Each structure stands twice: as C-alpha cells, then as structure tokens.
Amino acid sequence: MRILVISNNYPSNAAPTYGVFVYNLIQKFVALGHEVNVIACSNIVKGGGDTSAPNYGSENASIHYPKIITASNKWILGYNTHLIGEYFSVRAVKKTVEENRIKFDVVYAHFLVNGIIAVKALHDYGKPIYVAEGELKNINLRKKYYKAVTYHKLISKIKGFVAVSPQIKDNLIEVGIEEEKIIIKPNAVDLTKFNPKDKRWVREKLGLPLDKKLVIFVGRFVHDKGPLRVLKALEDKPGVALMFVGKGEQELISDKIAFKGKVPTDLVPDYLSAADVFVLPTLHEGSCNAIIEAMACGLPIVSSDIPEIQFQCKPDSSILVDPMDERKIRVAVNTILDNEDKRKEMSTNAIAYAKKFEITNRAKDILDFIS
C-alpha cells in the first residue's frame, strides 16, 4: 500500500525530538512493507526542512518539508488566524504532491488539524483519508474555527479515525463522527529501544548519584503536566533526588534536582532506567507516551486519577492520585520508595503490562483498519 502521511508533528534536523512518536509509527509502516511519503509543513521563519542525512535516526520513508506562513490561533472579529496557516498548508500539500508526483492509495493524517488540511487539499484525488487523534482539546478547538455546516461537511469526508483512548472516541462521536468509523488504539512503545538497563551502569554513564533514590518526570515544564507539583511534593524528602526530562515555561530550581533539561531521544531509555519511580501529575492526556515508555523500562507509575490515565495503567504497577494534591503525590511516591519489595513487584508488573502496547502490533492493527 502507498501511504501519504500528513503531519506537522515530525522530526527534522532542526528539531530531532519533535514528533518522535509519529516517526516511530511511520518507520513501522515501512518495515511492514508499505511505501510511505510524509509531508510535514513547518513555519517559514523556523528551522527545519533540511534534506541532508537525518540526525534523528534512520529514515525509511520519503520526507517532504514544505515551508508555510502561519499566524498562531487568535480570534479577530470572529475569525481565527489559524485558518491563515491552514490555507497555506493546503496549498503546500497540493503543490508537494504535484511537484513530486506522489502516488498514494490512502492518506493518514496525524491529528484532526492535518485531517482537515488533507480533505481540502486531496479530496479530489478520490483516495480515503484517515485521521489519528490523540488530544481531547484539539477536537472541540477545531470545531470552533468553522461554521457548523462547514465543519460537518469537512469531517464527513474522512473515512475513519484512530482514537488513542475511549475518551477521544466519545468526543469524536459527540462532534458527529459515526461510531463505526472509529477504532481505539493507544499509543505504543518500541520495546527494542525501551527496556530496563542496569541501574548502576546507566547512573555512572550519566553522572547521576548512586546513593539516592531517583524520581523522574518526563514531559513539558508547564502547569498542566505538573513538574512544579512534583518538586514541591518531594523537596523535603530525604535520600531522594529528582530528574526532570523536558523543557518549558516553568522554572525548576532546587538542590534536589540531579538532572534537568532536554535529552536526545536515544538517551531517554537510559534516564528512565536510572530512576526508581516515574511521576506525572498531568491534568489531561490523550494517550501518554511517557507513561508507556516508563513502564517498559520497569518503572512504577505515580500519575493522575483521571480516565485517560486509568485506561493506560493497572493498579498492580501504578498509584493514581489527584494531580493537584501535592500531599497525595508525596504519599504515593513514599509508598513505592519506602517499600523495596513493593517497588520490585510493581516494576515487574509494569514491564509485563507494557508489552500490551508494543508498536509493531499497533501499526499492524491500524493498517488492517485502513485496509
């Protein structure tokens, strides 16, 4: 099958960690014998689009990085400026397909924003368009940009949807998608890359303390993800050091922090393996890649008692709490760190459960749905 992927969330030499989860899935599509072209539009004022050898990993698909003008998503007299970027994205997708003479049997758009672009740019080709959706807020947000009749006309031209959770599926149904058009496939992990490594070895390799319990957070440093809540919850706990992998607007300053910052994608499994517990008090998710990757590396999970996370986690390998309650976050972490036998049992259970989310199986299921 010849698959044309439309995604504005894909790695490049300028942003090698951007959209890695999309990249991993696309590589599996190719490995399963399919021909894949990816069109990844990017803002003309930003870097990207470098056609030299990729620095984010081996690339087995054909990648196209057209430059476009975007204008954020501000409301001006009832008009949202997102539609300016959408207009130029539609033009760029059309032009890229025509100039490169891309032949395709199906379109796979990552997130509804790109699904609508695909409908506007490629519907006349008569090929089925499928959309993967992983963010609850995206679905309702997109709806506000259009008149109701226009919105429903656009989404009616999408053949099928891959939802990463039951909550996403329910939200798609709420905005008018027929249930039979939707399958649920949570995000997945490459178990050849994410698996437990010797803790002492990776700590020595990364220069991390050998004499402390390590708690790791992976995600954006923003209020909704909760790194400051993690810091406040554990700042006074003796014998513990914290690792924050990511970046964002929140400032994290403490003597407790053993590591803070972005890391290359291929080093994330090492940082996870160095830790004793993973903590993410997130306020909302679609299907959290960081949690699946942490489980695959053998980490017990402390996260949020919300439907999206309940769907991903099991009680024998996780403790879910109110993400805004720092005291409960601390109690959950203490429960794991202060009981070595419990921590080891939860670790074993996490590794076993992560196998349910293996990425090759997810790719096969999506391709079967499309077929």
Coordinates of N, CA and C in Angstrom, one line a residue, residues 49-183:
G49 N 13.3 21.3 7.5 CA 13.3 21.1 6.1 C 14.6 20.8 5.5
D50 N 15.6 20.5 6.3 CA 16.9 20.1 5.9 C 16.8 18.7 5.2
T51 N 17.3 18.6 4.0 CA 17.1 17.4 3.3 C 18.4 16.5 3.4
S52 N 19.4 16.9 4.2 CA 20.6 16.1 4.3 C 20.3 14.9 5.2
A53 N 21.2 14.1 5.5 CA 21.0 12.9 6.3 C 20.4 13.2 7.6
P54 N 19.3 12.6 8.0 CA 18.6 12.9 9.3 C 19.5 12.6 10.5
N55 N 19.4 13.5 11.5 CA 20.2 13.3 12.7 C 19.3 12.7 13.8
Y56 N 18.0 12.4 13.5 CA 17.1 11.9 14.5 C 16.9 10.4 14.4
G57 N 17.6 9.8 13.5 CA 17.6 8.3 13.3 C 17.5 7.9 11.9
S58 N 17.5 6.7 11.6 CA 17.4 6.2 10.2 C 16.0 6.5 9.7
E59 N 16.0 7.0 8.4 CA 14.7 7.4 7.8 C 14.4 6.5 6.6
N60 N 13.3 5.8 6.7 CA 13.0 4.8 5.6 C 11.8 5.3 4.8
A61 N 11.2 6.4 5.2 CA 10.1 7.0 4.4 C 10.7 8.1 3.6
S62 N 10.0 8.6 2.6 CA 10.4 9.8 1.8 C 9.7 11.0 2.5
I63 N 10.6 12.0 2.9 CA 10.1 13.1 3.7 C 10.1 14.4 2.9
H64 N 9.1 15.2 3.0 CA 9.0 16.5 2.4 C 8.6 17.5 3.4
Y65 N 9.4 18.6 3.4 CA 9.3 19.7 4.4 C 8.9 21.0 3.8
P66 N 7.7 21.2 3.2 CA 7.3 22.5 2.6 C 7.2 23.6 3.7
K67 N 7.7 24.8 3.4 CA 7.6 25.9 4.3 C 6.3 26.7 4.1
I68 N 5.7 27.1 5.2 CA 4.4 27.8 5.1 C 4.4 29.0 6.0
I69 N 3.5 29.9 5.8 CA 3.2 31.1 6.7 C 2.1 30.6 7.7
T70 N 2.4 30.9 8.9 CA 1.4 30.6 10.0 C 1.1 31.9 10.7
A71 N 0.0 31.9 11.4 CA -0.4 33.1 12.2 C -1.1 32.8 13.5
S72 N -0.5 31.8 14.2 CA -1.0 31.4 15.5 C -2.5 31.0 15.4
N73 N -3.2 31.2 16.6 CA -4.7 31.0 16.5 C -5.4 32.0 17.4
K74 N -5.4 33.2 16.9 CA -6.0 34.3 17.7 C -7.3 34.7 17.0
W75 N -8.3 35.1 17.8 CA -9.6 35.5 17.3 C -9.6 37.0 17.0
I76 N -10.0 37.3 15.8 CA -10.1 38.7 15.4 C -11.4 38.9 14.7
L77 N -12.4 39.6 15.3 CA -13.7 39.9 14.8 C -14.4 38.6 14.3
G78 N -14.3 37.5 15.1 CA -15.0 36.3 14.8 C -14.2 35.4 13.8
Y79 N -13.0 35.8 13.5 CA -12.2 35.0 12.5 C -10.9 34.5 13.3
N80 N -10.6 33.2 13.2 CA -9.4 32.7 13.9 C -8.3 32.6 12.9
T81 N -7.1 33.2 13.3 CA -6.0 33.3 12.4 C -5.3 32.0 12.1
H82 N -5.7 30.9 12.8 CA -5.3 29.5 12.5 C -5.6 29.2 11.0
L83 N -6.7 29.8 10.5 CA -7.1 29.5 9.2 C -6.2 30.1 8.1
I84 N -5.4 31.0 8.5 CA -4.3 31.5 7.6 C -3.3 30.4 7.3
G85 N -2.8 29.9 8.4 CA -1.8 28.8 8.3 C -2.4 27.6 7.6
E86 N -3.7 27.3 7.9 CA -4.4 26.2 7.2 C -4.4 26.4 5.7
Y87 N -4.7 27.6 5.3 CA -4.8 28.0 3.8 C -3.4 27.7 3.2
F88 N -2.4 28.1 3.8 CA -1.0 27.9 3.2 C -0.6 26.4 3.3
S89 N -1.1 25.7 4.3 CA -0.8 24.3 4.4 C -1.5 23.5 3.3
V90 N -2.7 23.9 3.0 CA -3.4 23.2 1.9 C -2.7 23.4 0.6
R91 N -2.3 24.6 0.3 CA -1.6 24.9 -0.9 C -0.2 24.2 -0.9
A92 N 0.5 24.1 0.2 CA 1.8 23.4 0.2 C 1.6 21.9 0.0
V93 N 0.6 21.3 0.6 CA 0.3 19.9 0.4 C 0.0 19.6 -1.1
K94 N -0.9 20.4 -1.6 CA -1.2 20.2 -3.1 C 0.0 20.3 -3.9
K95 N 0.8 21.3 -3.7 CA 2.0 21.6 -4.5 C 3.0 20.5 -4.4
T96 N 3.2 20.0 -3.1 CA 4.2 19.0 -2.9 C 3.8 17.7 -3.6
V97 N 2.5 17.3 -3.6 CA 2.1 16.1 -4.2 C 2.3 16.2 -5.7
E98 N 1.9 17.4 -6.3 CA 2.0 17.6 -7.7 C 3.4 17.6 -8.2
E99 N 4.3 18.4 -7.5 CA 5.7 18.6 -8.0 C 6.5 17.3 -7.8
N100 N 6.2 16.5 -6.8 CA 6.9 15.3 -6.6 C 6.2 14.0 -7.2
R101 N 5.1 14.3 -7.8 CA 4.3 13.2 -8.5 C 4.1 12.1 -7.5
I102 N 3.7 12.4 -6.3 CA 3.5 11.4 -5.3 C 2.2 10.6 -5.6
K103 N 2.4 9.3 -5.7 CA 1.3 8.4 -5.9 C 0.9 7.8 -4.6
F104 N -0.4 7.7 -4.2 CA -0.8 7.2 -3.0 C -2.2 6.5 -3.1
D105 N -2.4 5.5 -2.2 CA -3.6 4.8 -2.1 C -4.5 5.3 -1.0
V106 N -3.8 5.9 0.0 CA -4.6 6.3 1.2 C -3.8 7.4 1.9
V107 N -4.5 8.3 2.6 CA -3.9 9.4 3.3 C -4.1 9.1 4.8
Y108 N -3.0 9.2 5.6 CA -3.0 9.1 7.0 C -2.6 10.4 7.6
A109 N -3.6 11.1 8.2 CA -3.3 12.4 8.8 C -3.1 12.3 10.3
H110 N -2.1 12.9 10.8 CA -1.9 12.9 12.3 C -2.5 14.1 12.9
F111 N -3.5 13.9 13.7 CA -4.4 14.9 14.3 C -5.4 15.5 13.4
L112 N -6.5 15.9 13.9 CA -7.6 16.4 13.1 C -7.2 17.7 12.3
V113 N -6.3 18.5 12.8 CA -5.9 19.7 12.1 C -5.3 19.3 10.7
N114 N -4.6 18.2 10.7 CA -4.0 17.8 9.4 C -5.0 17.0 8.6
G115 N -6.0 16.4 9.3 CA -7.0 15.7 8.6 C -7.9 16.7 7.7
I116 N -8.2 17.8 8.3 CA -8.9 18.8 7.6 C -8.1 19.4 6.4
I117 N -6.8 19.6 6.7 CA -5.9 20.0 5.6 C -5.9 19.0 4.4
A118 N -5.9 17.7 4.8 CA -5.9 16.6 3.8 C -7.2 16.6 3.0
V119 N -8.3 16.8 3.7 CA -9.6 16.9 3.0 C -9.6 18.0 2.0
K120 N -9.2 19.2 2.4 CA -9.2 20.3 1.5 C -8.2 20.2 0.3
A121 N -7.1 19.6 0.6 CA -6.0 19.5 -0.4 C -6.2 18.3 -1.3
L122 N -6.7 17.2 -0.8 CA -6.6 15.9 -1.5 C -7.9 15.2 -1.8
H123 N -9.0 15.8 -1.4 CA -10.3 15.0 -1.5 C -10.5 14.7 -3.0
D124 N -10.2 15.6 -3.9 CA -10.5 15.4 -5.3 C -9.7 14.2 -5.9
Y125 N -8.7 13.7 -5.2 CA -8.0 12.5 -5.7 C -8.8 11.2 -5.5
G126 N -9.8 11.3 -4.7 CA -10.7 10.1 -4.5 C -10.1 9.0 -3.7
K127 N -9.1 9.4 -2.9 CA -8.5 8.4 -2.0 C -9.0 8.5 -0.6
P128 N -9.1 7.4 0.1 CA -9.6 7.5 1.5 C -8.7 8.2 2.4
I129 N -9.2 9.0 3.3 CA -8.4 9.8 4.3 C -8.8 9.3 5.7
Y130 N -7.7 9.0 6.4 CA -7.9 8.5 7.8 C -7.1 9.5 8.7
V131 N -7.7 9.6 10.0 CA -7.1 10.6 10.9 C -6.8 9.9 12.2
A132 N -5.6 10.1 12.8 CA -5.3 9.7 14.1 C -5.5 10.9 15.0
E133 N -6.2 10.7 16.1 CA -6.5 11.8 17.1 C -6.1 11.4 18.5
G134 N -5.3 12.3 19.1 CA -4.8 12.0 20.4 C -4.9 13.0 21.5
E135 N -5.7 14.1 21.1 CA -5.8 15.2 22.1 C -7.3 15.6 22.2
L136 N -7.9 15.5 23.4 CA -9.3 15.9 23.5 C -9.5 17.3 23.2
K137 N -8.7 18.2 23.6 CA -8.9 19.6 23.4 C -8.9 20.0 21.9
N138 N -8.1 19.2 21.1 CA -8.0 19.6 19.7 C -9.3 19.4 19.0
I139 N -10.1 18.4 19.3 CA -11.3 18.1 18.6 C -12.3 19.3 18.8
N140 N -12.6 19.7 20.0 CA -13.5 20.8 20.2 C -12.9 22.1 19.7
L141 N -11.6 22.3 19.8 CA -11.0 23.6 19.4 C -11.2 23.7 17.9
R142 N -10.9 22.7 17.1 CA -11.1 22.8 15.6 C -12.5 23.2 15.3
K143 N -13.5 22.6 16.0 CA -14.9 22.8 15.6 C -15.2 24.3 15.7
K144 N -14.6 25.1 16.6 CA -14.9 26.5 16.7 C -14.4 27.3 15.6
Y145 N -13.5 26.8 14.8 CA -12.9 27.6 13.7 C -13.8 27.8 12.5
Y146 N -14.9 26.9 12.4 CA -15.7 26.8 11.2 C -17.2 27.0 11.5
K147 N -17.9 27.4 10.6 CA -19.4 27.3 10.7 C -19.8 25.8 10.8
A148 N -20.8 25.6 11.6 CA -21.2 24.2 11.9 C -21.4 23.4 10.6
V149 N -22.0 23.9 9.6 CA -22.3 23.2 8.4 C -21.0 22.9 7.6
T150 N -20.0 23.8 7.7 CA -18.7 23.6 7.0 C -17.9 22.5 7.8
Y151 N -17.9 22.6 9.1 CA -17.2 21.6 9.9 C -17.7 20.2 9.6
H152 N -19.0 20.0 9.6 CA -19.5 18.7 9.4 C -19.3 18.2 8.0
K153 N -19.3 19.1 7.1 CA -19.0 18.7 5.7 C -17.6 18.2 5.5
L154 N -16.7 18.9 6.2 CA -15.3 18.5 6.2 C -15.0 17.1 6.8
I155 N -15.5 17.0 8.0 CA -15.2 15.7 8.7 C -16.0 14.5 8.1
S156 N -17.1 14.8 7.4 CA -17.8 13.7 6.8 C -17.0 13.1 5.7
K157 N -16.0 13.8 5.2 CA -15.2 13.3 4.1 C -14.0 12.4 4.6
I158 N -13.9 12.3 5.9 CA -12.8 11.5 6.5 C -13.4 10.1 6.7
K159 N -12.7 9.1 6.1 CA -13.1 7.7 6.1 C -13.1 7.0 7.5
G160 N -12.1 7.3 8.3 CA -12.0 6.6 9.6 C -11.1 7.4 10.5
F161 N -11.2 7.1 11.8 CA -10.5 7.7 12.8 C -9.8 6.7 13.7
V162 N -8.5 6.9 14.1 CA -7.8 6.1 15.1 C -7.8 7.0 16.4
A163 N -8.5 6.6 17.4 CA -8.6 7.3 18.7 C -7.6 6.6 19.6
V164 N -6.9 7.3 20.4 CA -5.9 6.7 21.3 C -6.5 6.3 22.7
S165 N -7.8 6.7 22.9 CA -8.4 6.3 24.2 C -9.9 6.4 24.0
P166 N -10.7 5.7 24.9 CA -12.1 5.8 24.9 C -12.7 7.2 25.0
Q167 N -12.0 8.0 25.7 CA -12.4 9.4 25.9 C -12.4 10.2 24.5
I168 N -11.3 9.9 23.8 CA -11.2 10.5 22.4 C -12.3 10.0 21.5
K169 N -12.6 8.7 21.6 CA -13.7 8.2 20.8 C -15.0 8.8 21.1
D170 N -15.3 8.9 22.4 CA -16.5 9.6 22.8 C -16.6 11.0 22.4
N171 N -15.5 11.7 22.4 CA -15.5 13.1 22.0 C -15.8 13.2 20.4
L172 N -15.2 12.3 19.7 CA -15.4 12.3 18.3 C -16.9 12.0 17.9
I173 N -17.5 11.1 18.7 CA -18.9 10.8 18.5 C -19.7 12.1 18.8
E174 N -19.3 12.8 19.8 CA -20.1 14.0 20.2 C -20.1 15.1 19.1
V175 N -19.0 15.1 18.4 CA -19.0 16.2 17.3 C -19.5 15.6 16.0
G176 N -20.0 14.4 16.0 CA -20.7 14.0 14.8 C -20.1 12.8 14.0
I177 N -19.1 12.2 14.5 CA -18.5 11.1 13.8 C -19.2 9.8 14.1
E178 N -19.5 9.0 13.1 CA -20.2 7.7 13.4 C -19.3 6.8 14.1
E179 N -19.9 6.0 15.0 CA -19.1 5.2 15.9 C -18.3 4.1 15.1
E180 N -19.0 3.6 14.0 CA -18.3 2.5 13.2 C -17.1 3.0 12.4
K181 N -16.9 4.3 12.4 CA -15.7 4.9 11.7 C -14.5 5.0 12.6
I182 N -14.7 4.6 13.9 CA -13.6 4.8 14.9 C -13.1 3.5 15.5
I183 N -11.8 3.4 15.6 CA -11.1 2.3 16.4 C -10.3 3.0 17.5

